[in-house]
Amino acid sequence: MFDILIKNAKLRNYKELKDIGIKGGRIVEISDNISDKSEKIIEAHGNLVTESFVNPHLHLCKVYTLMKMNEEALKDYHGENMGRAMTAIELAAEIKKQYDEKWIIPNVRKALNLAVENGVTHIRAFADVDSKAKLVGVKSLLKVKEEFKDKLYLEVVAFPQDGIVKEPGTYELIKEAIKLGADVVGGIPWIELTEEDEKEHIDKMFEIAKEFNKPISMLVDDAGDPGLKTLEMLAVKTLKEGFEGKVLAHHARAMSMYSTPYLMKLIELLKKARIGIITDPHTGPLHARVKELISEGALVALGQDDISDAYYPYGRNNMLEVAFLASHILWMTTQKDMEILYDMITINGAKSMGIKDFEIKEGNLANLVILKEKNILESLRNHEKPQYVIFKGNIL
C-alpha cells in the first residue's frame, strides 16, 4: 500500500512513461505499470514530473518593501553599468530603520505561500543583520520557518548587508543570530572600502562559521568593476580553511568584465574549492559568465534574489519564471540549454545548498512537482503553477 501513486508520469531521464510509488515520504518504486493499491492515486496523463524547485538566494526579510521607499536605490542599482551599486545599497538601507516583525512576518508569509504554490520547496533566505536591522529580520524569518516547516525547507542566512568593518558591532550581531538559530553565515566582502577590509570581512565570517560549524553564503563583486576580486579571495580562504563544498558565492557580476585568461584561472579555483555560483541575471544589468562556468564544469544555479524591493520591482517566487527570464538574458534557447536551465532551478540548486537525496530516484525523498505541460520547452514558455506539489511525500 503506497501513500501516493503517480500514474503515467513523464520523467526527464526516461523515454517511456513511468509510475511512481511513494511511501513514508520517499520514492520507493519507479516502474512501467504499478498495480499496487495506494491511499491516493494521481493520474499525470503523460505530463512532466520532476524534482521540486530550489531557490538558493532570496532576500526574504525585504520582500514587498518597494512601496515603503522611493525608487532612487533601484535606479542606481540598475543604471550606469552598475557603477553605483554600492550607493544603491546605502540608499536601500533606509528601510531597515523601520524594521518591525508586525509587517515583515505577513510579507514573508505571502512570499512563502507563493513559493509553495509554485513548487519551490527549498529556499536559502537572507536576513539583514546590522546596526539598523539589528536581529529583527532574523527573528522574523525564524518564526515563519517554524510555521512553514511542513510545507518547505527554509535556511536562514545571517547577512551583514552593510559590511563588517564598515558597520562596527555587526560581527557580534552575526554571532548572536547564529546562536538564535540562523543556519548559514552570510557575507558581502566587496562592500568594504579597501582590499584589506575585504579580507578581514571574509576572515571574520569564517571565524563564526568554524566556531558553529555552519556553511557560508557570500555576495561577491556585485558591481560593474573589473577590479573587484573578492570571489578569488573567498575561494582561497575556502581552500585554506578546508571548507570545500560548504561555501556558496552569489552574484559575481564583475565577472562579466574579467579577461578570459583570469576567468579560466578563477573557474579552476572555484572547482577546486567546490564553490557553487548562484546567479540572478534578471535583477541587474550585469551577471556572472554562466556559459563559460557551465562549459568548464563549475556548479551554477539560479536564484530569485528579490521580490518587489529596492533592487527589483517584480518576482513571484516562481523559479520557472526565473529560468524563463534567464533563457532570454543569457541567450540559452536551444533544447540543451533549456535542460541546463531546468537543472539550475532543481538539482543544481539542491547541490549548491548541500541537499541530499533530492533527485527522482528510488530511495530518495519525495519532493516533486507534477506540471501542466509535457516537456521542458512548454514548461518554461508558460511558467505556470504546477498541478501538484509534493513535499516529503505530502501533497501540498
Coordinates of C-alpha atoms in Angstrom, one line a residue:
M1 CA 0.0 0.0 0.0
F2 CA 1.5 3.3 -1.2
D3 CA 0.7 6.7 0.3
I4 CA 0.7 8.2 -3.2
L5 CA 0.9 6.5 -6.6
I6 CA 1.6 8.7 -9.6
K7 CA 0.5 7.1 -12.9
N8 CA 1.9 7.8 -16.3
A9 CA 4.5 10.4 -15.4
K10 CA 6.9 11.8 -18.0
L11 CA 10.3 11.8 -16.3
R12 CA 13.3 13.7 -17.8
N13 CA 15.6 10.6 -17.8
Y14 CA 13.2 8.0 -19.2
K15 CA 11.7 7.8 -22.7
E16 CA 8.6 5.8 -21.6
L17 CA 6.0 6.9 -19.1
K18 CA 6.6 5.7 -15.6
D19 CA 4.6 5.1 -12.4
I20 CA 6.0 6.4 -9.1
G21 CA 5.2 4.8 -5.8
I22 CA 5.7 7.0 -2.7
K23 CA 5.6 5.8 0.9
G24 CA 6.9 7.2 4.2
G25 CA 8.0 10.4 2.5
R26 CA 10.2 8.6 0.0
I27 CA 10.1 7.3 -3.6
V28 CA 10.0 3.5 -3.1
E29 CA 9.4 2.4 -6.7
I30 CA 9.7 3.7 -10.3
S31 CA 8.4 1.3 -12.9
D32 CA 6.3 0.9 -16.0
N33 CA 3.0 -0.2 -14.5
I34 CA 2.5 -0.4 -10.8
S35 CA -0.8 -2.1 -9.9
D36 CA -0.4 -1.9 -6.1
K37 CA -3.0 -0.1 -4.0
S38 CA -2.5 3.4 -2.8
E39 CA -4.2 5.9 -0.4
K40 CA -4.0 8.5 -3.2
I41 CA -3.7 7.9 -6.9
I42 CA -2.7 10.9 -9.2
E43 CA -3.0 10.5 -12.9
A44 CA -0.3 12.6 -14.6
H45 CA -1.6 12.0 -18.1
G46 CA 1.9 12.0 -19.6
N47 CA 2.8 15.4 -18.1
L48 CA 6.2 16.2 -16.9
V49 CA 7.1 15.1 -13.3
T50 CA 10.3 16.5 -11.9
E51 CA 12.1 17.3 -8.7
S52 CA 10.5 20.3 -7.0
F53 CA 12.2 23.7 -7.4
V54 CA 15.0 25.2 -5.3
N55 CA 15.7 28.9 -4.7
P56 CA 19.1 29.3 -3.1
H57 CA 19.0 33.1 -3.0
L58 CA 16.2 35.2 -1.7
H59 CA 16.4 38.4 0.4
L60 CA 13.3 37.3 2.4
C61 CA 13.2 40.0 5.1
K62 CA 12.9 42.7 2.4
V63 CA 10.1 41.3 0.2
Y64 CA 7.3 43.8 -0.7
T65 CA 9.2 46.8 0.7
L66 CA 9.5 48.7 -2.6
M67 CA 6.3 50.7 -1.8
K68 CA 7.8 51.8 1.5
M69 CA 10.6 53.9 -0.2
N70 CA 11.3 55.9 -3.3
E71 CA 13.0 54.4 -6.4
E72 CA 16.4 56.1 -6.1
A73 CA 18.1 52.8 -5.0
L74 CA 16.5 50.9 -7.9
K75 CA 17.8 53.5 -10.4
D76 CA 21.3 53.4 -9.0
Y77 CA 21.5 49.6 -8.9
H78 CA 20.2 49.1 -12.5
G79 CA 21.9 52.2 -14.1
E80 CA 25.3 53.2 -15.3
N81 CA 26.6 49.7 -15.8
M82 CA 26.1 49.1 -12.1
G83 CA 28.8 51.6 -11.3
R84 CA 26.6 53.0 -8.4
A85 CA 25.7 49.6 -6.9
M86 CA 27.3 50.5 -3.5
T87 CA 25.3 53.8 -3.4
A88 CA 22.1 51.8 -4.1
I89 CA 22.8 49.5 -1.2
E90 CA 23.3 52.5 1.1
L91 CA 20.0 54.1 -0.1
A92 CA 18.2 50.8 0.3
A93 CA 19.4 50.5 3.9
E94 CA 17.0 53.3 5.0
I95 CA 14.1 50.8 5.1
K96 CA 15.8 48.9 7.9
K97 CA 15.2 51.8 10.3
Q98 CA 11.5 50.8 10.1
Y99 CA 12.1 47.1 10.6
D100 CA 9.2 45.5 12.6
E101 CA 8.0 41.9 12.8
K102 CA 4.5 43.2 12.5
W103 CA 4.9 43.9 8.8
I104 CA 7.9 41.7 8.0
I105 CA 6.2 38.5 9.0
P106 CA 3.0 39.0 6.9
N107 CA 5.2 39.9 3.9
V108 CA 7.3 36.7 4.4
R109 CA 4.2 34.5 4.7
K110 CA 2.9 36.0 1.4
A111 CA 6.2 35.2 -0.3
L112 CA 6.4 31.7 1.1
N113 CA 2.8 30.8 0.2
L114 CA 3.7 31.8 -3.4
A115 CA 6.7 29.5 -3.2
V116 CA 4.5 26.6 -2.2
E117 CA 2.0 27.3 -5.0
N118 CA 4.9 27.5 -7.5
G119 CA 6.5 24.3 -6.3
V120 CA 9.5 25.9 -4.6
T121 CA 10.2 23.6 -1.6
H122 CA 13.8 24.6 -0.7
I123 CA 14.9 28.2 -0.1
R124 CA 18.0 29.8 1.3
A125 CA 16.7 33.1 2.7
F126 CA 18.9 36.1 3.7
A127 CA 18.1 38.4 6.6
D128 CA 20.0 41.6 7.1
V129 CA 21.9 42.0 10.3
D130 CA 23.4 45.4 11.2
S131 CA 23.2 48.4 13.4
K132 CA 19.8 49.3 11.8
A133 CA 18.1 46.0 11.3
K134 CA 19.6 44.5 14.5
L135 CA 18.2 41.0 14.7
V136 CA 14.6 41.8 13.7
G137 CA 14.8 40.2 10.3
V138 CA 16.5 37.0 11.6
K139 CA 13.9 36.6 14.4
S140 CA 11.1 37.2 11.9
L141 CA 12.4 34.5 9.5
L142 CA 13.0 32.0 12.2
K143 CA 9.4 32.4 13.4
V144 CA 8.0 31.9 9.9
K145 CA 10.4 29.0 9.3
E146 CA 8.8 27.1 12.1
E147 CA 5.3 27.9 10.7
F148 CA 6.2 26.5 7.3
K149 CA 8.3 23.5 8.3
D150 CA 5.7 21.1 6.8
K151 CA 5.5 22.9 3.5
L152 CA 9.1 23.8 2.6
Y153 CA 12.7 23.7 3.8
L154 CA 13.9 27.2 4.8
E155 CA 17.5 28.1 5.6
V156 CA 18.1 31.4 7.3
V157 CA 21.3 33.3 6.4
A158 CA 22.6 35.9 8.9
F159 CA 23.6 38.5 6.3
P160 CA 25.8 41.6 7.1
Q161 CA 24.5 43.6 4.1
D162 CA 26.2 46.8 5.1
G163 CA 29.6 45.3 5.9
I164 CA 31.6 44.1 8.9
V165 CA 34.4 46.7 9.0
K166 CA 32.1 49.5 7.8
E167 CA 29.5 48.5 10.4
P168 CA 31.0 48.2 13.9
G169 CA 29.1 45.8 16.1
T170 CA 27.8 43.7 13.2
Y171 CA 30.3 40.8 13.9
E172 CA 28.8 40.3 17.3
L173 CA 25.3 40.5 15.9
I174 CA 26.0 37.8 13.3
K175 CA 27.3 35.6 16.1
E176 CA 24.1 36.2 18.1
A177 CA 22.0 35.5 15.1
I178 CA 23.7 32.1 14.7
K179 CA 23.1 31.4 18.4
L180 CA 19.4 32.2 17.9
G181 CA 19.2 29.6 15.2
A182 CA 20.3 31.0 11.9
D183 CA 21.5 28.2 9.6
V184 CA 24.1 30.0 7.4
V185 CA 26.8 32.6 7.9
G186 CA 26.5 35.3 5.3
G187 CA 28.9 37.8 3.9
I188 CA 29.4 40.6 1.3
P189 CA 33.1 41.5 1.3
W190 CA 33.1 43.7 -1.8
I191 CA 31.0 46.3 0.1
E192 CA 34.1 47.2 2.3
L193 CA 36.3 50.1 1.3
T194 CA 39.7 48.6 1.0
E195 CA 41.2 45.2 -0.1
E196 CA 42.5 44.8 3.4
D197 CA 39.0 45.3 4.8
E198 CA 37.5 42.9 2.3
K199 CA 39.9 40.1 3.5
E200 CA 39.1 40.9 7.1
H201 CA 35.4 40.7 6.3
I202 CA 35.9 37.2 4.9
D203 CA 38.2 36.1 7.7
K204 CA 35.7 37.3 10.4
M205 CA 32.8 35.4 8.8
F206 CA 34.9 32.2 8.6
E207 CA 35.7 32.6 12.3
I208 CA 32.0 32.3 13.1
A209 CA 31.3 29.6 10.6
K210 CA 34.1 27.5 12.0
E211 CA 33.1 28.1 15.6
F212 CA 29.5 27.0 15.0
N213 CA 30.1 24.5 12.1
K214 CA 27.9 26.4 9.7
P215 CA 28.0 26.8 5.9
I216 CA 28.7 30.1 4.2
S217 CA 26.9 32.2 1.6
M218 CA 28.6 35.4 0.4
L219 CA 27.5 38.0 -2.1
V220 CA 30.7 38.9 -4.1
D221 CA 31.7 41.5 -6.6
D222 CA 28.2 42.8 -7.2
A223 CA 29.1 45.9 -9.2
G224 CA 30.5 46.9 -12.6
D225 CA 34.1 47.0 -11.5
P226 CA 36.6 44.5 -13.0
G227 CA 39.0 45.3 -10.2
L228 CA 36.7 43.5 -7.7
K229 CA 38.3 40.2 -6.8
T230 CA 36.5 39.0 -3.6
L231 CA 35.4 35.8 -5.3
E232 CA 39.0 34.8 -5.7
M233 CA 39.7 35.8 -2.0
L234 CA 36.7 33.7 -0.9
A235 CA 38.0 30.6 -2.9
V236 CA 41.5 31.0 -1.5
K237 CA 40.2 31.2 2.1
T238 CA 37.9 28.2 1.5
L239 CA 40.8 26.1 0.5
K240 CA 43.0 27.4 3.3
E241 CA 40.3 26.5 5.9
G242 CA 39.3 23.2 4.4
F243 CA 35.7 24.4 3.8
E244 CA 35.4 22.8 0.3
G245 CA 31.8 22.2 -0.5
K246 CA 30.5 24.3 2.3
V247 CA 30.6 27.8 0.6
L248 CA 28.3 29.4 -1.9
A249 CA 29.1 32.6 -3.9
H250 CA 26.3 34.8 -5.1
H251 CA 26.1 37.3 -8.0
A252 CA 29.7 37.8 -9.0
R253 CA 28.6 40.3 -11.6
A254 CA 32.1 41.9 -12.0
M255 CA 33.0 38.5 -13.6
S256 CA 31.3 39.9 -16.8
M257 CA 34.2 42.3 -17.1
Y258 CA 37.1 39.9 -16.4
S259 CA 39.6 38.9 -19.1
T260 CA 39.2 35.4 -20.3
P261 CA 42.6 34.2 -19.0
Y262 CA 41.8 35.4 -15.5
L263 CA 38.3 33.9 -15.7
M264 CA 39.7 30.5 -16.6
K265 CA 42.1 30.5 -13.7
L266 CA 39.3 31.6 -11.4
I267 CA 36.9 28.8 -12.6
E268 CA 39.6 26.2 -11.8
L269 CA 40.0 27.7 -8.3
L270 CA 36.2 27.6 -7.8
K271 CA 36.1 23.9 -8.9
K272 CA 39.0 23.1 -6.6
A273 CA 37.2 24.8 -3.6
R274 CA 33.9 23.2 -4.7
I275 CA 32.2 26.6 -4.6
G276 CA 28.9 26.9 -6.4
I277 CA 27.8 30.2 -8.1
I278 CA 24.3 31.5 -7.7
T279 CA 23.4 33.9 -10.4
D280 CA 20.3 36.2 -10.7
P281 CA 20.7 37.8 -14.2
H282 CA 17.2 39.2 -14.1
T283 CA 17.9 41.6 -11.2
G284 CA 20.8 43.5 -12.5
P285 CA 22.3 44.6 -15.9
L286 CA 25.4 42.5 -15.3
H287 CA 25.7 38.8 -14.5
A288 CA 28.2 36.0 -14.0
R289 CA 29.6 34.3 -17.1
V290 CA 27.2 31.4 -16.9
K291 CA 28.0 29.7 -20.2
E292 CA 31.7 29.7 -19.5
L293 CA 31.2 28.4 -16.0
I294 CA 29.0 25.6 -17.2
S295 CA 31.3 24.6 -20.1
E296 CA 34.2 24.4 -17.7
G297 CA 32.2 22.2 -15.3
A298 CA 31.5 24.6 -12.5
L299 CA 28.4 24.4 -10.4
V300 CA 25.8 27.1 -11.3
A301 CA 22.3 27.6 -10.1
L302 CA 19.6 30.4 -10.5
G303 CA 18.1 32.4 -7.6
Q304 CA 15.1 34.6 -7.3
D305 CA 17.2 37.2 -5.4
D306 CA 14.4 39.8 -4.7
I307 CA 10.7 40.2 -4.7
S308 CA 9.4 43.8 -5.0
D309 CA 12.1 45.6 -3.0
A310 CA 14.7 48.3 -3.6
Y311 CA 16.6 46.2 -6.1
Y312 CA 13.9 44.5 -8.2
P313 CA 10.2 45.5 -8.6
Y314 CA 8.8 42.1 -9.7
G315 CA 9.1 38.5 -8.6
R316 CA 6.6 35.7 -7.7
N317 CA 8.9 33.1 -6.1
N318 CA 8.4 31.2 -9.3
M319 CA 11.7 29.5 -10.4
L320 CA 10.2 28.6 -13.8
E321 CA 9.7 32.3 -14.4
V322 CA 13.3 33.0 -13.3
A323 CA 14.6 30.3 -15.7
F324 CA 12.4 31.8 -18.5
L325 CA 13.9 35.2 -18.0
A326 CA 17.4 33.8 -17.8
S327 CA 16.9 32.0 -21.1
H328 CA 16.4 35.4 -22.8
I329 CA 19.1 37.3 -20.9
L330 CA 21.7 34.6 -21.3
W331 CA 20.6 33.6 -24.8
M332 CA 20.2 30.0 -23.7
T333 CA 17.4 28.9 -26.1
T334 CA 18.3 25.5 -27.6
Q335 CA 16.8 22.3 -26.2
K336 CA 20.1 21.5 -24.5
D337 CA 20.2 25.0 -23.0
M338 CA 16.7 24.5 -21.6
E339 CA 17.7 21.3 -19.9
I340 CA 20.6 23.1 -18.3
L341 CA 18.3 25.9 -17.1
Y342 CA 15.9 23.4 -15.6
D343 CA 18.8 21.7 -13.8
M344 CA 19.8 25.2 -12.5
I345 CA 16.4 25.5 -10.7
T346 CA 16.2 22.0 -9.4
I347 CA 19.2 19.6 -8.9
N348 CA 21.9 22.2 -9.2
G349 CA 20.2 24.4 -6.7
A350 CA 19.9 21.4 -4.4
K351 CA 23.6 20.6 -4.8
S352 CA 24.5 24.2 -4.1
M353 CA 22.6 24.1 -0.8
G354 CA 24.0 20.6 0.1
I355 CA 20.6 19.0 0.0
K356 CA 20.9 15.2 0.0
D357 CA 18.6 12.5 -1.6
F358 CA 17.0 15.1 -3.9
E359 CA 16.8 13.6 -7.4
I360 CA 13.9 11.4 -8.5
K361 CA 15.4 8.0 -7.7
E362 CA 14.2 5.1 -5.7
G363 CA 15.0 5.6 -2.0
N364 CA 15.2 9.4 -2.3
L365 CA 12.9 11.9 -0.6
A366 CA 9.7 12.6 -2.5
N367 CA 10.0 16.3 -3.3
L368 CA 8.2 16.5 -6.6
V369 CA 6.1 18.7 -8.9
I370 CA 3.6 17.5 -11.5
L371 CA 3.4 20.1 -14.2
K372 CA 0.7 21.0 -16.6
E373 CA 3.0 20.5 -19.6
K374 CA 4.6 17.5 -21.2
N375 CA 8.1 18.9 -21.8
I376 CA 10.6 21.5 -20.6
L377 CA 10.0 23.9 -23.6
E378 CA 6.3 24.3 -22.7
S379 CA 7.1 24.4 -19.0
L380 CA 9.5 27.3 -19.5
R381 CA 7.3 29.0 -22.1
N382 CA 4.2 29.1 -19.7
H383 CA 6.0 29.1 -16.3
E384 CA 2.7 28.3 -14.7
K385 CA 2.0 26.8 -11.2
P386 CA 2.3 23.0 -11.1
Q387 CA -0.8 20.8 -11.0
Y388 CA 0.6 19.2 -7.8
V389 CA 3.4 20.0 -5.4
I390 CA 4.6 17.2 -3.1
F391 CA 7.0 17.9 -0.2
K392 CA 8.4 15.0 1.8
G393 CA 5.7 12.7 0.4
N394 CA 2.8 15.1 1.3
I395 CA 0.6 16.7 -1.3
L396 CA 0.6 20.5 -0.6

